[in-house]
Amino acid sequence: MVSVLGPARILTQPSINPSFHASLNSEPYIVRSTYLTPGLLVLLISGIVVLPVLQHFDQEWTVWLHEQGSHKLGIWMGRTMFEGKLPGASDPPVLFLLASFILYFRSWSSQASQGLIRWRPFLGFIVTTALAGSLGAVHSLKWVIGRARPYEVWGQNWPFSEWYEFGPHFINEGIYRGSFPSGHSAVILSLLTLSYIWFNGGSNRPRARSLAISWGVIVIILTVMMGIGRAISASHWLTDSLGMILPTWAVLHLLFFHLLKLPVQLEYFRSSPSLTDLPRFWELKFCGLCLPILLGMMFIIFGFRSVRFQETPWLLSMVLIGVLLVSFFWPRMKSFYSQVFQIIHGNPETENVRTK
């Protein structure tokens, strides 16, 4: 099997294998796009178990780390040059994501090299993971949960709340006020995308998979260190960081195998290397259609949260806005997603969806 990470071929015209579209619907390809479903279940179930277990030691262990840990480590883990400070631990992953965005846009250019075009599915995966992680898994939860940070609970008498409870913060106080979940830990964990890419697209399969597993272990260790550092600086509870490793990993796994279906994309790419039939920047367009749905769900939660606290009951009207947003954009998102993968599967009814 030819690897997508191997030497680039110079093609004047895409060569389509006539039997490819029929074979995509065969059992091997269907199994390949879903064969790690048990892995997804393991991540989800483990995440559901770890959070409640860690919850019992959340305050005690966070206090101990804050009192006994190295505060230099805590400062280094939290600072970033993007806030006008010295470089910190989260800067390399942020630079990696920024470079991935630049390369993603470049890969859709007419001047893009064949080698860069071969990376287009992987770059789309990294970009989608970054957007899903920063907006879907981090900021949306920060805004709707509003959990107080340790230094606020200990030094400013803010009430403590568990990770699953509505906290005292509200979005108008600032987009970074919520403690749950940790954005720094999520950024570090985004490096795990490289493990998925190397494991499934390496030219030397045994060597690439060994590299992928080793890199994955390193990323998990770095994420744990970030969680410990954020607890030392009293910026996060352990459930904000360590407790979210497995759920965030599950989202990444879901994106690769079940939503973006990278194994299926790669088979399509091997038969149509230029991917000229796909809409330009389709992953970004898909994320753009998902964003109003996410906002709608947040509006719904904000509305019911206002009833829970009885402070701003007029915000209950946001439920209606949220329902309208979800109702309007959900079918459009599904339609666009279906069109993209109908093109990949060779459905002639989607010939009107072309690169523009």
mmCIF file of C-alpha atoms in Angstrom:
data_model
loop_
_atom_site.group_PDB
_atom_site.id
_atom_site.type_symbol
_atom_site.label_atom_id
_atom_site.label_comp_id
_atom_site.label_asym_id
_atom_site.label_seq_id
_atom_site.Cartn_x
_atom_site.Cartn_y
_atom_site.Cartn_z
ATOM 1 C CA MET A 1 0.000 0.000 0.000
ATOM 2 C CA VAL A 2 1.387 3.410 -0.965
ATOM 3 C CA SER A 3 1.813 5.733 1.989
ATOM 4 C CA VAL A 4 0.468 9.265 1.901
ATOM 5 C CA LEU A 5 3.655 10.356 3.645
ATOM 6 C CA GLY A 6 5.933 8.826 1.023
ATOM 7 C CA PRO A 7 7.607 10.548 -1.942
ATOM 8 C CA ALA A 8 5.255 12.711 -3.954
ATOM 9 C CA ARG A 9 4.213 11.713 -7.457
ATOM 10 C CA ILE A 10 4.029 14.364 -10.188
ATOM 11 C CA LEU A 11 0.638 14.039 -11.827
ATOM 12 C CA THR A 12 -0.633 16.027 -14.765
ATOM 13 C CA GLN A 13 -4.138 14.653 -14.325
ATOM 14 C CA PRO A 14 -5.706 12.687 -11.465
ATOM 15 C CA SER A 15 -5.931 8.985 -12.235
ATOM 16 C CA ILE A 16 -9.136 7.548 -10.826
ATOM 17 C CA ASN A 17 -9.332 3.837 -10.179
ATOM 18 C CA PRO A 18 -12.675 2.745 -11.691
ATOM 19 C CA SER A 19 -13.241 0.182 -8.968
ATOM 20 C CA PHE A 20 -12.402 2.583 -6.161
ATOM 21 C CA HIS A 21 -15.834 4.084 -5.490
ATOM 22 C CA ALA A 22 -17.405 0.643 -5.433
ATOM 23 C CA SER A 23 -14.723 -0.656 -3.100
ATOM 24 C CA LEU A 24 -15.228 2.223 -0.663
ATOM 25 C CA ASN A 25 -18.596 0.764 0.233
ATOM 26 C CA SER A 26 -17.174 -2.692 0.736
ATOM 27 C CA GLU A 27 -16.706 -4.235 4.143
ATOM 28 C CA PRO A 28 -12.912 -3.616 4.501
ATOM 29 C CA TYR A 29 -13.276 0.158 4.164
ATOM 30 C CA ILE A 30 -16.336 0.324 6.394
ATOM 31 C CA VAL A 31 -14.522 -1.698 9.032
ATOM 32 C CA ARG A 32 -11.397 0.420 8.665
ATOM 33 C CA SER A 33 -13.288 3.624 9.421
ATOM 34 C CA THR A 34 -14.911 2.146 12.523
ATOM 35 C CA TYR A 35 -12.609 -0.630 13.728
ATOM 36 C CA LEU A 36 -11.368 1.439 16.669
ATOM 37 C CA THR A 37 -14.867 1.953 18.040
ATOM 38 C CA PRO A 38 -13.898 -0.141 21.103
ATOM 39 C CA GLY A 39 -11.039 2.317 21.613
ATOM 40 C CA LEU A 40 -13.495 5.199 21.623
ATOM 41 C CA LEU A 41 -15.686 3.390 24.143
ATOM 42 C CA VAL A 42 -12.667 2.737 26.363
ATOM 43 C CA LEU A 43 -11.779 6.444 26.328
ATOM 44 C CA LEU A 44 -15.344 7.533 27.076
ATOM 45 C CA ILE A 45 -15.955 4.990 29.833
ATOM 46 C CA SER A 46 -12.542 5.624 31.413
ATOM 47 C CA GLY A 47 -13.163 9.362 31.305
ATOM 48 C CA ILE A 48 -16.552 8.949 32.968
ATOM 49 C CA VAL A 49 -14.950 6.851 35.712
ATOM 50 C CA VAL A 50 -11.839 9.001 36.291
ATOM 51 C CA LEU A 51 -13.647 12.323 36.789
ATOM 52 C CA PRO A 52 -15.859 11.194 39.719
ATOM 53 C CA VAL A 53 -12.928 9.362 41.330
ATOM 54 C CA LEU A 54 -10.632 12.384 41.013
ATOM 55 C CA GLN A 55 -13.430 14.614 42.285
ATOM 56 C CA HIS A 56 -13.131 13.123 45.799
ATOM 57 C CA PHE A 57 -9.498 14.284 46.040
ATOM 58 C CA ASP A 58 -9.850 17.482 44.034
ATOM 59 C CA GLN A 59 -9.498 20.061 46.801
ATOM 60 C CA GLU A 60 -7.127 18.066 49.009
ATOM 61 C CA TRP A 61 -4.597 17.243 46.281
ATOM 62 C CA THR A 62 -4.773 20.699 44.709
ATOM 63 C CA VAL A 63 -4.023 22.279 48.101
ATOM 64 C CA TRP A 64 -1.120 19.864 48.653
ATOM 65 C CA LEU A 65 0.398 20.593 45.236
ATOM 66 C CA HIS A 66 0.045 24.343 45.770
ATOM 67 C CA GLU A 67 1.821 24.138 49.121
ATOM 68 C CA GLN A 68 4.485 21.552 48.282
ATOM 69 C CA GLY A 69 5.102 21.973 44.542
ATOM 70 C CA SER A 70 7.712 24.051 42.748
ATOM 71 C CA HIS A 71 6.238 27.474 42.072
ATOM 72 C CA LYS A 72 8.813 28.029 39.319
ATOM 73 C CA LEU A 73 7.257 25.056 37.526
ATOM 74 C CA GLY A 74 3.798 26.532 38.038
ATOM 75 C CA ILE A 75 4.855 29.903 36.607
ATOM 76 C CA TRP A 76 6.586 28.327 33.599
ATOM 77 C CA MET A 77 3.604 26.125 32.813
ATOM 78 C CA GLY A 78 1.193 29.071 32.887
ATOM 79 C CA ARG A 79 3.030 31.865 31.117
ATOM 80 C CA THR A 80 3.076 32.457 27.363
ATOM 81 C CA MET A 81 4.872 34.850 25.066
ATOM 82 C CA PHE A 82 1.530 35.624 23.403
ATOM 83 C CA GLU A 83 0.644 37.611 26.531
ATOM 84 C CA GLY A 84 3.875 39.634 26.454
ATOM 85 C CA LYS A 85 5.728 37.336 28.848
ATOM 86 C CA LEU A 86 8.712 35.022 28.531
ATOM 87 C CA PRO A 87 8.105 31.789 26.584
ATOM 88 C CA GLY A 88 6.274 29.073 28.489
ATOM 89 C CA ALA A 89 5.349 25.410 28.175
ATOM 90 C CA SER A 90 2.234 26.025 26.079
ATOM 91 C CA ASP A 91 3.990 28.107 23.406
ATOM 92 C CA PRO A 92 5.377 25.222 21.256
ATOM 93 C CA PRO A 93 1.913 23.606 20.852
ATOM 94 C CA VAL A 94 0.384 26.991 19.990
ATOM 95 C CA LEU A 95 3.088 27.593 17.371
ATOM 96 C CA PHE A 96 2.439 24.092 16.021
ATOM 97 C CA LEU A 97 -1.267 24.876 15.612
ATOM 98 C CA LEU A 98 -0.546 28.244 13.976
ATOM 99 C CA ALA A 99 1.862 26.595 11.529
ATOM 100 C CA SER A 100 -0.758 23.931 10.775
ATOM 101 C CA PHE A 101 -3.320 26.624 9.937
ATOM 102 C CA ILE A 102 -0.868 28.350 7.583
ATOM 103 C CA LEU A 103 0.032 25.078 5.864
ATOM 104 C CA TYR A 104 -3.653 24.134 5.626
ATOM 105 C CA PHE A 105 -4.480 27.323 3.722
ATOM 106 C CA ARG A 106 -1.359 26.884 1.613
ATOM 107 C CA SER A 107 -2.320 23.291 0.739
ATOM 108 C CA TRP A 108 -5.461 24.542 -1.031
ATOM 109 C CA SER A 109 -3.456 26.980 -3.159
ATOM 110 C CA SER A 110 -3.036 26.259 -6.861
ATOM 111 C CA GLN A 111 0.729 26.593 -6.326
ATOM 112 C CA ALA A 112 0.824 23.980 -3.559
ATOM 113 C CA SER A 113 3.344 21.191 -4.035
ATOM 114 C CA GLN A 114 2.210 17.583 -4.352
ATOM 115 C CA GLY A 115 3.942 16.826 -1.070
ATOM 116 C CA LEU A 116 1.902 19.480 0.744
ATOM 117 C CA ILE A 117 -1.311 18.417 -0.992
ATOM 118 C CA ARG A 118 -0.740 14.900 0.312
ATOM 119 C CA TRP A 119 -0.909 16.333 3.830
ATOM 120 C CA ARG A 120 -4.192 18.153 3.224
ATOM 121 C CA PRO A 121 -6.433 15.569 4.983
ATOM 122 C CA PHE A 122 -4.098 15.526 7.982
ATOM 123 C CA LEU A 123 -3.895 19.322 8.135
ATOM 124 C CA GLY A 124 -7.684 19.484 7.976
ATOM 125 C CA PHE A 125 -7.798 17.084 10.918
ATOM 126 C CA ILE A 126 -5.410 19.247 12.966
ATOM 127 C CA VAL A 127 -7.338 22.435 12.141
ATOM 128 C CA THR A 128 -10.690 20.849 13.007
ATOM 129 C CA THR A 129 -9.269 19.454 16.245
ATOM 130 C CA ALA A 130 -7.921 22.879 17.213
ATOM 131 C CA LEU A 131 -11.273 24.557 16.573
ATOM 132 C CA ALA A 132 -13.263 21.799 18.254
ATOM 133 C CA GLY A 133 -10.896 21.848 21.220
ATOM 134 C CA SER A 134 -10.663 25.625 21.733
ATOM 135 C CA LEU A 135 -14.322 26.418 21.065
ATOM 136 C CA GLY A 136 -16.222 23.208 21.617
ATOM 137 C CA ALA A 137 -14.395 21.544 24.478
ATOM 138 C CA VAL A 138 -12.867 24.500 26.323
ATOM 139 C CA HIS A 139 -14.448 27.930 25.959
ATOM 140 C CA SER A 140 -18.040 26.761 25.682
ATOM 141 C CA LEU A 141 -17.672 24.796 28.931
ATOM 142 C CA LYS A 142 -15.801 27.654 30.618
ATOM 143 C CA TRP A 143 -18.625 30.036 29.728
ATOM 144 C CA VAL A 144 -21.560 27.858 30.737
ATOM 145 C CA ILE A 145 -20.003 26.204 33.829
ATOM 146 C CA GLY A 146 -18.286 29.299 35.262
ATOM 147 C CA ARG A 147 -16.299 27.447 37.919
ATOM 148 C CA ALA A 148 -14.198 29.555 40.305
ATOM 149 C CA ARG A 149 -10.443 28.996 40.283
ATOM 150 C CA PRO A 150 -8.546 27.795 43.394
ATOM 151 C CA TYR A 151 -6.948 31.185 44.130
ATOM 152 C CA GLU A 152 -10.411 32.775 44.015
ATOM 153 C CA VAL A 153 -11.863 30.213 46.407
ATOM 154 C CA TRP A 154 -8.937 30.418 48.822
ATOM 155 C CA GLY A 155 -8.092 34.110 48.681
ATOM 156 C CA GLN A 156 -11.256 35.895 47.529
ATOM 157 C CA ASN A 157 -13.948 33.798 49.228
ATOM 158 C CA TRP A 158 -15.576 32.677 45.998
ATOM 159 C CA PRO A 159 -17.755 29.584 46.500
ATOM 160 C CA PHE A 160 -16.308 26.214 45.530
ATOM 161 C CA SER A 161 -18.260 24.158 43.009
ATOM 162 C CA GLU A 162 -17.679 20.727 41.521
ATOM 163 C CA TRP A 163 -16.729 20.310 37.876
ATOM 164 C CA TYR A 164 -20.291 19.365 36.887
ATOM 165 C CA GLU A 165 -22.024 22.215 38.766
ATOM 166 C CA PHE A 166 -22.742 25.766 37.642
ATOM 167 C CA GLY A 167 -20.163 28.037 39.257
ATOM 168 C CA PRO A 168 -20.358 31.706 40.297
ATOM 169 C CA HIS A 169 -18.740 33.199 37.187
ATOM 170 C CA PHE A 170 -20.670 34.578 34.247
ATOM 171 C CA ILE A 171 -19.474 35.257 30.719
ATOM 172 C CA ASN A 172 -19.691 39.074 31.067
ATOM 173 C CA GLU A 173 -16.852 38.896 33.631
ATOM 174 C CA GLY A 174 -14.405 37.774 30.943
ATOM 175 C CA ILE A 175 -13.974 34.850 28.596
ATOM 176 C CA TYR A 176 -11.159 33.279 30.638
ATOM 177 C CA ARG A 177 -12.697 33.486 34.111
ATOM 178 C CA GLY A 178 -14.047 29.932 34.245
ATOM 179 C CA SER A 179 -11.742 27.281 35.663
ATOM 180 C CA PHE A 180 -13.231 24.167 34.043
ATOM 181 C CA PRO A 181 -11.729 22.903 31.779
ATOM 182 C CA SER A 182 -8.067 23.887 31.463
ATOM 183 C CA GLY A 183 -7.213 25.466 28.119
ATOM 184 C CA HIS A 184 -3.474 25.037 28.708
ATOM 185 C CA SER A 185 -3.893 21.268 29.093
ATOM 186 C CA ALA A 186 -6.089 21.071 25.991
ATOM 187 C CA VAL A 187 -3.425 22.882 23.941
ATOM 188 C CA ILE A 188 -0.740 20.413 25.030
ATOM 189 C CA LEU A 189 -3.031 17.481 24.244
ATOM 190 C CA SER A 190 -3.543 18.787 20.697
ATOM 191 C CA LEU A 191 -0.050 17.460 19.930
ATOM 192 C CA LEU A 192 -1.616 14.003 20.125
ATOM 193 C CA THR A 193 -2.891 14.608 16.582
ATOM 194 C CA LEU A 194 0.614 13.769 15.350
ATOM 195 C CA SER A 195 0.375 10.311 16.924
ATOM 196 C CA TYR A 196 -2.814 9.607 14.983
ATOM 197 C CA ILE A 197 -1.189 10.842 11.774
ATOM 198 C CA TRP A 198 1.998 8.814 12.197
ATOM 199 C CA PHE A 199 0.149 5.697 13.320
ATOM 200 C CA ASN A 200 -2.203 5.699 10.324
ATOM 201 C CA GLY A 201 -0.139 7.305 7.558
ATOM 202 C CA GLY A 202 3.512 6.438 8.053
ATOM 203 C CA SER A 203 5.548 4.998 5.178
ATOM 204 C CA ASN A 204 7.386 2.557 7.449
ATOM 205 C CA ARG A 205 4.439 1.107 9.319
ATOM 206 C CA PRO A 206 6.180 -0.601 12.300
ATOM 207 C CA ARG A 207 8.620 2.258 12.811
ATOM 208 C CA ALA A 208 5.966 4.949 12.330
ATOM 209 C CA ARG A 209 3.608 3.247 14.753
ATOM 210 C CA SER A 210 6.352 2.904 17.352
ATOM 211 C CA LEU A 211 7.071 6.615 16.948
ATOM 212 C CA ALA A 212 3.350 7.392 17.239
ATOM 213 C CA ILE A 213 2.979 5.420 20.463
ATOM 214 C CA SER A 214 6.144 6.906 21.982
ATOM 215 C CA TRP A 215 5.054 10.428 21.065
ATOM 216 C CA GLY A 216 1.595 9.775 22.502
ATOM 217 C CA VAL A 217 3.116 8.728 25.830
ATOM 218 C CA ILE A 218 5.265 11.880 25.864
ATOM 219 C CA VAL A 219 2.234 14.093 25.143
ATOM 220 C CA ILE A 220 0.217 12.488 27.946
ATOM 221 C CA ILE A 221 3.120 12.998 30.373
ATOM 222 C CA LEU A 222 3.443 16.651 29.312
ATOM 223 C CA THR A 223 -0.307 17.140 29.765
ATOM 224 C CA VAL A 224 -0.134 15.651 33.260
ATOM 225 C CA MET A 225 2.790 17.963 34.068
ATOM 226 C CA MET A 226 0.768 20.916 32.791
ATOM 227 C CA GLY A 227 -2.135 19.915 35.037
ATOM 228 C CA ILE A 228 0.190 19.659 38.028
ATOM 229 C CA GLY A 229 1.776 23.016 37.204
ATOM 230 C CA ARG A 230 -1.607 24.729 36.933
ATOM 231 C CA ALA A 231 -2.610 23.253 40.297
ATOM 232 C CA ILE A 232 0.651 24.478 41.861
ATOM 233 C CA SER A 233 -0.109 28.026 40.701
ATOM 234 C CA ALA A 234 -3.676 27.708 42.053
ATOM 235 C CA SER A 235 -5.044 28.435 38.581
ATOM 236 C CA HIS A 236 -6.892 25.134 38.138
ATOM 237 C CA TRP A 237 -8.292 22.234 40.096
ATOM 238 C CA LEU A 238 -6.994 18.799 39.140
ATOM 239 C CA THR A 239 -10.358 17.876 37.617
ATOM 240 C CA ASP A 240 -9.982 20.858 35.264
ATOM 241 C CA SER A 241 -6.848 19.372 33.719
ATOM 242 C CA LEU A 242 -6.120 15.739 34.594
ATOM 243 C CA GLY A 243 -9.807 14.883 34.664
ATOM 244 C CA MET A 244 -10.297 16.174 31.112
ATOM 245 C CA ILE A 245 -7.440 14.275 29.435
ATOM 246 C CA LEU A 246 -9.512 11.220 28.510
ATOM 247 C CA PRO A 247 -12.688 13.114 27.438
ATOM 248 C CA THR A 248 -10.617 15.462 25.249
ATOM 249 C CA TRP A 249 -8.732 12.498 23.814
ATOM 250 C CA ALA A 250 -12.094 10.871 23.040
ATOM 251 C CA VAL A 251 -13.146 13.971 21.063
ATOM 252 C CA LEU A 252 -9.910 13.803 19.055
ATOM 253 C CA HIS A 253 -10.434 10.083 18.395
ATOM 254 C CA LEU A 254 -14.043 10.707 17.357
ATOM 255 C CA LEU A 255 -12.964 13.385 14.890
ATOM 256 C CA PHE A 256 -10.285 11.231 13.263
ATOM 257 C CA PHE A 257 -12.180 7.974 12.772
ATOM 258 C CA HIS A 258 -15.880 8.766 12.899
ATOM 259 C CA LEU A 259 -16.527 12.382 11.894
ATOM 260 C CA LEU A 260 -13.759 13.286 9.449
ATOM 261 C CA LYS A 261 -13.241 9.583 8.604
ATOM 262 C CA LEU A 262 -9.565 9.978 7.809
ATOM 263 C CA PRO A 263 -9.091 6.323 6.713
ATOM 264 C CA VAL A 264 -11.816 6.783 4.081
ATOM 265 C CA GLN A 265 -10.402 10.167 3.028
ATOM 266 C CA LEU A 266 -6.955 8.651 2.569
ATOM 267 C CA GLU A 267 -8.288 5.892 0.326
ATOM 268 C CA TYR A 268 -10.067 8.515 -1.780
ATOM 269 C CA PHE A 269 -6.895 10.603 -1.885
ATOM 270 C CA ARG A 270 -4.829 7.698 -3.200
ATOM 271 C CA SER A 271 -7.143 7.459 -6.206
ATOM 272 C CA SER A 272 -7.642 11.221 -6.658
ATOM 273 C CA PRO A 273 -4.504 12.894 -5.267
ATOM 274 C CA SER A 274 -5.527 16.463 -6.128
ATOM 275 C CA LEU A 275 -8.905 16.228 -4.348
ATOM 276 C CA THR A 276 -10.252 18.699 -6.902
ATOM 277 C CA ASP A 277 -13.855 17.611 -6.404
ATOM 278 C CA LEU A 278 -14.018 18.644 -2.757
ATOM 279 C CA PRO A 279 -15.153 22.148 -1.720
ATOM 280 C CA ARG A 280 -12.214 24.394 -0.875
ATOM 281 C CA PHE A 281 -11.493 24.603 2.855
ATOM 282 C CA TRP A 282 -14.400 22.253 3.504
ATOM 283 C CA GLU A 283 -13.254 21.487 7.057
ATOM 284 C CA LEU A 284 -13.369 25.203 7.926
ATOM 285 C CA LYS A 285 -16.786 25.540 6.313
ATOM 286 C CA PHE A 286 -18.004 22.566 8.318
ATOM 287 C CA CYS A 287 -16.690 24.121 11.549
ATOM 288 C CA GLY A 288 -18.337 27.411 10.550
ATOM 289 C CA LEU A 289 -21.712 25.655 10.273
ATOM 290 C CA CYS A 290 -21.162 23.914 13.614
ATOM 291 C CA LEU A 291 -20.342 27.182 15.417
ATOM 292 C CA PRO A 292 -23.922 28.604 15.389
ATOM 293 C CA ILE A 293 -25.167 25.206 16.605
ATOM 294 C CA LEU A 294 -22.700 25.362 19.488
ATOM 295 C CA LEU A 295 -23.760 28.935 20.284
ATOM 296 C CA GLY A 296 -27.389 27.860 20.203
ATOM 297 C CA MET A 297 -26.727 25.076 22.691
ATOM 298 C CA MET A 298 -24.875 27.543 24.919
ATOM 299 C CA PHE A 299 -27.808 29.986 24.767
ATOM 300 C CA ILE A 300 -30.148 27.187 25.830
ATOM 301 C CA ILE A 301 -27.923 26.325 28.797
ATOM 302 C CA PHE A 302 -27.538 30.008 29.740
ATOM 303 C CA GLY A 303 -31.315 30.319 29.750
ATOM 304 C CA PHE A 304 -31.849 27.391 32.097
ATOM 305 C CA ARG A 305 -28.885 28.504 34.220
ATOM 306 C CA SER A 306 -30.636 31.855 34.797
ATOM 307 C CA VAL A 307 -33.625 29.962 36.194
ATOM 308 C CA ARG A 308 -31.302 27.944 38.428
ATOM 309 C CA PHE A 309 -29.758 31.056 40.048
ATOM 310 C CA GLN A 310 -32.850 33.294 39.851
ATOM 311 C CA GLU A 311 -30.657 36.361 39.275
ATOM 312 C CA THR A 312 -31.365 37.208 35.651
ATOM 313 C CA PRO A 313 -34.587 35.357 34.768
ATOM 314 C CA TRP A 314 -34.986 37.440 31.613
ATOM 315 C CA LEU A 315 -32.140 35.392 30.146
ATOM 316 C CA LEU A 316 -34.617 32.528 29.856
ATOM 317 C CA SER A 317 -35.524 34.121 26.512
ATOM 318 C CA MET A 318 -32.124 32.944 25.258
ATOM 319 C CA VAL A 319 -33.571 29.432 25.137
ATOM 320 C CA LEU A 320 -35.779 30.440 22.218
ATOM 321 C CA ILE A 321 -32.832 32.040 20.384
ATOM 322 C CA GLY A 322 -30.787 28.909 20.971
ATOM 323 C CA VAL A 323 -33.524 26.622 19.662
ATOM 324 C CA LEU A 324 -33.875 28.763 16.525
ATOM 325 C CA LEU A 325 -30.118 28.703 15.879
ATOM 326 C CA VAL A 326 -29.896 24.937 16.276
ATOM 327 C CA SER A 327 -33.020 24.344 14.174
ATOM 328 C CA PHE A 328 -31.764 26.575 11.358
ATOM 329 C CA PHE A 329 -28.143 25.452 11.104
ATOM 330 C CA TRP A 330 -28.408 21.755 12.026
ATOM 331 C CA PRO A 331 -29.972 20.605 8.715
ATOM 332 C CA ARG A 332 -27.565 22.817 6.748
ATOM 333 C CA MET A 333 -24.595 21.353 8.561
ATOM 334 C CA LYS A 334 -25.845 17.805 7.923
ATOM 335 C CA SER A 335 -26.496 18.564 4.258
ATOM 336 C CA PHE A 336 -23.012 20.011 3.694
ATOM 337 C CA TYR A 337 -21.375 17.097 5.532
ATOM 338 C CA SER A 338 -23.349 14.569 3.487
ATOM 339 C CA GLN A 339 -22.435 16.298 0.221
ATOM 340 C CA VAL A 340 -18.726 16.169 1.028
ATOM 341 C CA PHE A 341 -18.726 12.464 1.791
ATOM 342 C CA GLN A 342 -21.006 11.653 -1.111
ATOM 343 C CA ILE A 343 -18.304 13.164 -3.320
ATOM 344 C CA ILE A 344 -15.710 10.990 -1.604
ATOM 345 C CA HIS A 345 -17.917 7.949 -2.167
ATOM 346 C CA GLY A 346 -18.504 8.916 -5.809
ATOM 347 C CA ASN A 347 -22.207 9.837 -5.720
ATOM 348 C CA PRO A 348 -23.040 11.495 -9.070
ATOM 349 C CA GLU A 349 -25.805 13.571 -7.511
ATOM 350 C CA THR A 350 -23.215 15.826 -5.896
ATOM 351 C CA GLU A 351 -21.394 16.966 -9.009
ATOM 352 C CA ASN A 352 -22.634 20.512 -8.343
ATOM 353 C CA VAL A 353 -20.512 20.728 -5.179
ATOM 354 C CA ARG A 354 -17.153 21.684 -6.630
ATOM 355 C CA THR A 355 -14.075 23.608 -5.690
ATOM 356 C CA LYS A 356 -14.686 27.310 -6.035
#
